[in-house]
Amino acid sequence: MQENMTIPKEKFEFVNTGDLSHDKKLSTKPVGYFQDAFKRFCKNKGAIFGAIVIICLLLFAIIAPLCTPYTVSYRDSRYAVAQPRAKIFENTNFWDGCEARNMGRHDLTYYLAMGDETGHNAIKNQNYTEIEPGYFSVRLDSVHKVGMIYRVFEEADYLAIQQYQSNTGRQVIYPTVAEADRPVALQDNEDANYYFKTEGKNRTDIVYDDNGDIIPVYYTYTLADGEQAGDADGYHSLRIEGEDGVNGDGKVYYRYAIRNQTGYECRINYYEYYIYYHTVVLQDGITEPYFIFGTTGLGQDIFTALGSGARFSFIFALIVAAVNMVVGAIYGSIAGYYGGKIDLFMERFSDILSAVPTMIVITLLKLHMGATSQAIVLFIAFFMTGWIGISATTRMQFYRYKNQEYVLAARTLGAKDGRIMFKHIFPNALGTIVTSCALIIPSMVYSETNLSYLGIINLSTGNITSVGTLIAQGQQYLTTAPYMALFPSIFLALMMLSFNLFGNGLRDAFNPSLRGSE
Amino acid sequence: MYMFKYVMKRIGLLIMTFCIIMVMCFVLIKMLPITVNIQMGQDANIMYNRLEALGYIQNAHQLANGTWTYDNVPVMIQLGTYLRRIFLEGDFGMGINMPEYRYQPVLDVFVEKLPPTILINIYSTLIGVPIGLGLGILAALKKNKWQDQLINVVIILLISLPSIVMGLIIQYVFCFSLGWFPLIMNSGYNYFSWSMFRSMLPAVFSLCFGSIAGYARFTRAELTEVLTSEFMLLARTKGLTRGQATLRHAMRNSMVPIFPSILSEFVAVLSGSLVIESMFSIPGVGRLYLDSINSLDYDFFMLLSGFYTLVGLAAGIIIDISYGFIDPRIRMGAK
C-alpha cells in the first residue's frame, strides 16, 4: 500500500486531455418531430395497409377513365344491365358477362336460334341443361342476347354498311323477314330475332319441323333472267355463311332490305352494328361492347362511371379539405392566440354555424342557387361546417403553447404577433391538423354519397357522376343485378376503411404521449 | 347550485342558437317564391284565398287570362304571424304541395310520423348497447390477446363500412337471398305487431352495427385506462378477486363517460337515419323531410328543420350535462 502511495505525479495523465466530450457533437442523427412521427407511422401495419389501399384507389381514379374508351355520358339502352365480364374469366362461370337463367322451351329455342344464325352465342357455348322436362338452365350472355333488330337506314348509310362488310368480312345486315311473317304485338317492335316460322295468337309460338328444328322464313325473291342479284334493294354484298345469299336452286335470293318512305328497313345484328357504328361512324375508340364492371340500368359503363366518380370525389374532397384547413387554421390561430373577448365571440359564431344541419344548408342553397351548380352548393355546404373542427384543434394547441417560455422569449426579442403565431406556435398544431384533414376526406365522400343517394344532390350531369349516384341506381336493381351496387359499394367501403386506418395511424404517430408505449 | 347555474347557462345558449338558426332559415325560405301546384280538379280560388288567410301573400286576385297574381308580404311580418300562430294557437302551418298531406296541419302529420323513427332508434339502442358494451369489455379484459385483436378488426370494419353499404348488404343477404325479412317495412299503424317488428329489423340492424362498433371501441378504451389505474391494485390488495374488482370498481368508473355517450348517440341517431329510412321505406320523419324538400312544402320544411336542429343541439349538451349528474366528482362550472 505504501508503495502505491508514492507513484510520481508525472505518471498520472488525464484521460481526456484536449477534447472534452461535452463539446462533441452527438454522433447519432437527430430525430425531429416529423421524422419521429414518420418512423412510428411506418411501424403501424394497419396504417401502412391503409396508405397502400389509398394509393391503389387514387391510381384507379387517375388511370381508369384514361384506359377505357367509354365516357360517362356514353349510354346504350340496348346494353343496359349488362353483366360484368372480364376476359380472363371467359372460360369460367364467374364474371363472364353471363347470367344464370332458367327458361322454358320457347325462350331456349329463341336464344339458341340467335347463335345458330350469327355465330354470336346468346347462350354461352350453346350449352343448356334440362333441369326438369321443358325447363332449362342456361348462362345467358347479356351482350349477345340482344341479337337482331330492325332499323331503317338512309341510302348512304345503307351503302356504307355494305362497303364496311366488303372491307372487313363481317356481316352486319342479315336476310330480312317479310312483315307478314313477323310476330305481331311484340313488346319491342324492333325485335328481329324471329326469323323462323311462328304461330299462335300473337304468332310468338315457335313451329318446329319433324326433327324438332326451327323453320326459317327469310324474305326471298326470284330473279328474272338478266337481272342481277340484289338489284331490287340495291344490295351488292351478299354474304350468308355457305349460301352466298342464294337459296335453293340458285334462282331464289334472300332479300336484305325492305324499302319504305324513309329508307331501307334492314335486319341487323346489333352486336356487329355496334362495332361498325363505333369504329367507322363515331370513331370513339370503342371496338366492341366490353363492360368489365357491367352497365347500369341506363346503359352506362360502370367501370368508367366509377372511375370518374372516384376522381371527382378525390379532387372535390382534396379541395374542400385544403380550403377547410387554411380557413380553420387561421381562424383557430386568431381565436386561440388572442383569447378573451375575441375568442368568446368567435367561438359563439362557430358554435352557431356548426349547429346548422348540413341538410338544411344544402336545401336552402339549392333552392336559392338553382339546380345548375350543385357541385358549388355541395362545396359551400361542406365548407360552412367543415373548418370548425380544424379551428377547434388549432385553438386548443394555441392555448397550450402560447404561454410557454420560448414564446415569451420570442416576444421579448421583438417578434410580431404574426411571426409568433405562425412561426413558433402553429407548427405544433400541424400534426393534429394533418390528421383531421385525413379524416375529413372520407367523411366528406361519405356525406356526398349519402346526399346523392337521397337524391338531394344530383351530381350526375353531363360528364360527371358520383359514387353515391351509382349506388342509388344500383339499389333499384338490387334483386336482379346485384353487381350494379356491388362495385361502387366495394369502392366506398375500401375508401372509408383505408382512410380510417390511415388517419388513425397518423393520429397515433403525431401523438408524442404514445411514444414508446407501442 | 353551480350545477343548476351551469345547466341553465347551457340551455340558454341552446335556445339562443336555435332561435338564430331558425330565424335565418325562415327568412331564407320566405325569400323564395311560393310554389303552388294546382292540380286537376282543385280550385285555385280556395288555394289562394287560403294562402292569403294564412298571411303568406296579399292582394291575391285572378287576372283576365285566368292566372293568379299576388303581392309578397314582407318577410318580417310573416315571421311575426308565424310566431304568433305557433305560440298562441300551436299551429305550425299546413301542407300545400304534397298530395297526401294537403291542407293537413303539419304538426299532426309530424307527430304521426314520429313513432317509426323513434321505435327503430329504441330497438337499435336496445340491441346495440349490450352487444357493444359486451364486446368492449371483453376486448379490454383480454387486452392484446387474440380475442382483443379479433374484436378490433371487427370494430374497424364496422366503423368503416358506410351505412349505405351496410344497408345494401343486409337488404340483399337477409331480405332477398335468405328471405328472412321483407325487403321494405310494412305499411300501417300497428307498430307493435310481430310482423311489423320483423319488417323493421333490417333497418334496426343497419343502424345498430355502426353504433355497436362505436360503443365497443369507446368502452375498450375507457376500461383499459381504468384497469391500469392504481385503485384497481388497491382493490386487489385488499382481497377482492379479479372479477369483483373489475365489476365493482373498474366498470362503475368506466361507465362515467360511456353512459352520456349512449344518451347522446341515441339522440343523434334520430337525425342520422335518413339513408336507412329511405332505403327500407320507413314511413318516418326522415322520409317526410325528404318529401318536403322535393315538393317545396315550406311549412313542413321549417318544422322538420327545427326538429333536426334541436336534436343536434340537444345531443351536444346532453353529454356535458349528464357528466355532472352521474359523477359527483365532476361539477362543471364550479369555481
Coordinates of N, CA, C and O in Angstrom, one line a residue, chain A residues 326-339 346 390-391 394-395 398 421-422 426 429 433:
Chain A
V326 N -57.0 25.7 -44.4 CA -56.4 27.0 -44.4 C -57.3 27.9 -43.5 O -56.8 28.6 -42.6
V327 N -58.6 27.9 -43.8 CA -59.5 28.8 -43.1 C -59.6 28.4 -41.6 O -59.5 29.3 -40.7
G328 N -59.7 27.1 -41.3 CA -59.8 26.6 -39.9 C -58.5 27.0 -39.2 O -58.6 27.4 -38.0
A329 N -57.4 26.8 -39.8 CA -56.1 27.1 -39.1 C -56.0 28.6 -38.8 O -55.7 28.9 -37.6
I330 N -56.3 29.4 -39.7 CA -56.2 30.9 -39.5 C -57.2 31.3 -38.4 O -56.9 32.0 -37.4
Y331 N -58.4 30.8 -38.5 CA -59.5 31.2 -37.6 C -59.1 30.7 -36.2 O -59.2 31.5 -35.2
G332 N -58.7 29.5 -36.1 CA -58.4 28.9 -34.8 C -57.2 29.6 -34.2 O -57.1 29.8 -33.0
S333 N -56.2 29.9 -35.0 CA -55.0 30.6 -34.5 C -55.4 31.9 -33.9 O -54.9 32.3 -32.8
I334 N -56.2 32.7 -34.6 CA -56.6 34.0 -34.1 C -57.3 33.9 -32.8 O -57.0 34.5 -31.8
A335 N -58.3 33.0 -32.8 CA -59.1 32.8 -31.6 C -58.3 32.3 -30.4 O -58.4 32.8 -29.3
G336 N -57.4 31.4 -30.7 CA -56.6 30.8 -29.6 C -55.5 31.8 -29.1 O -55.2 31.9 -27.9
Y337 N -54.9 32.5 -30.0 CA -53.8 33.4 -29.6 C -54.3 34.6 -28.9 O -53.7 34.9 -27.8
Y338 N -55.3 35.3 -29.3 CA -55.8 36.5 -28.7 C -56.6 36.2 -27.5 O -56.6 36.9 -26.5
G339 N -57.4 35.1 -27.5 CA -58.2 34.7 -26.4 C -59.2 35.8 -26.0 O -59.6 36.7 -26.8
M346 N -65.8 34.7 -31.4 CA -65.5 33.7 -32.5 C -66.1 32.3 -32.2 O -66.6 31.7 -33.1
I390 N -61.3 21.8 -37.4 CA -59.9 22.2 -37.5 C -59.6 23.4 -36.7 O -58.5 23.5 -36.0
S391 N -60.5 24.4 -36.8 CA -60.2 25.6 -36.0 C -60.2 25.3 -34.5 O -59.4 25.8 -33.7
T394 N -56.8 23.6 -33.7 CA -55.8 24.7 -33.7 C -55.8 25.6 -32.5 O -54.8 25.9 -31.8
R395 N -57.1 25.9 -32.1 CA -57.2 26.8 -31.0 C -56.7 26.2 -29.7 O -56.0 26.8 -28.9
F398 N -53.0 26.3 -29.6 CA -52.6 27.6 -29.3 C -52.7 27.9 -27.8 O -51.8 28.5 -27.2
M421 N -47.3 33.6 -34.0 CA -48.4 32.7 -34.3 C -48.0 31.6 -35.3 O -48.2 30.4 -35.0
F422 N -47.4 32.0 -36.4 CA -47.3 31.1 -37.5 C -45.9 30.4 -37.5 O -45.7 29.4 -38.1
F426 N -47.7 27.7 -34.4 CA -48.5 26.9 -35.4 C -47.9 25.5 -35.7 O -48.7 24.5 -35.8
A429 N -49.2 22.6 -34.0 CA -50.6 22.1 -34.3 C -50.7 21.4 -35.6 O -51.7 20.8 -35.9
I433 N -53.6 18.8 -37.2 CA -54.4 19.3 -38.4 C -54.3 18.4 -39.5 O -55.3 18.0 -40.2

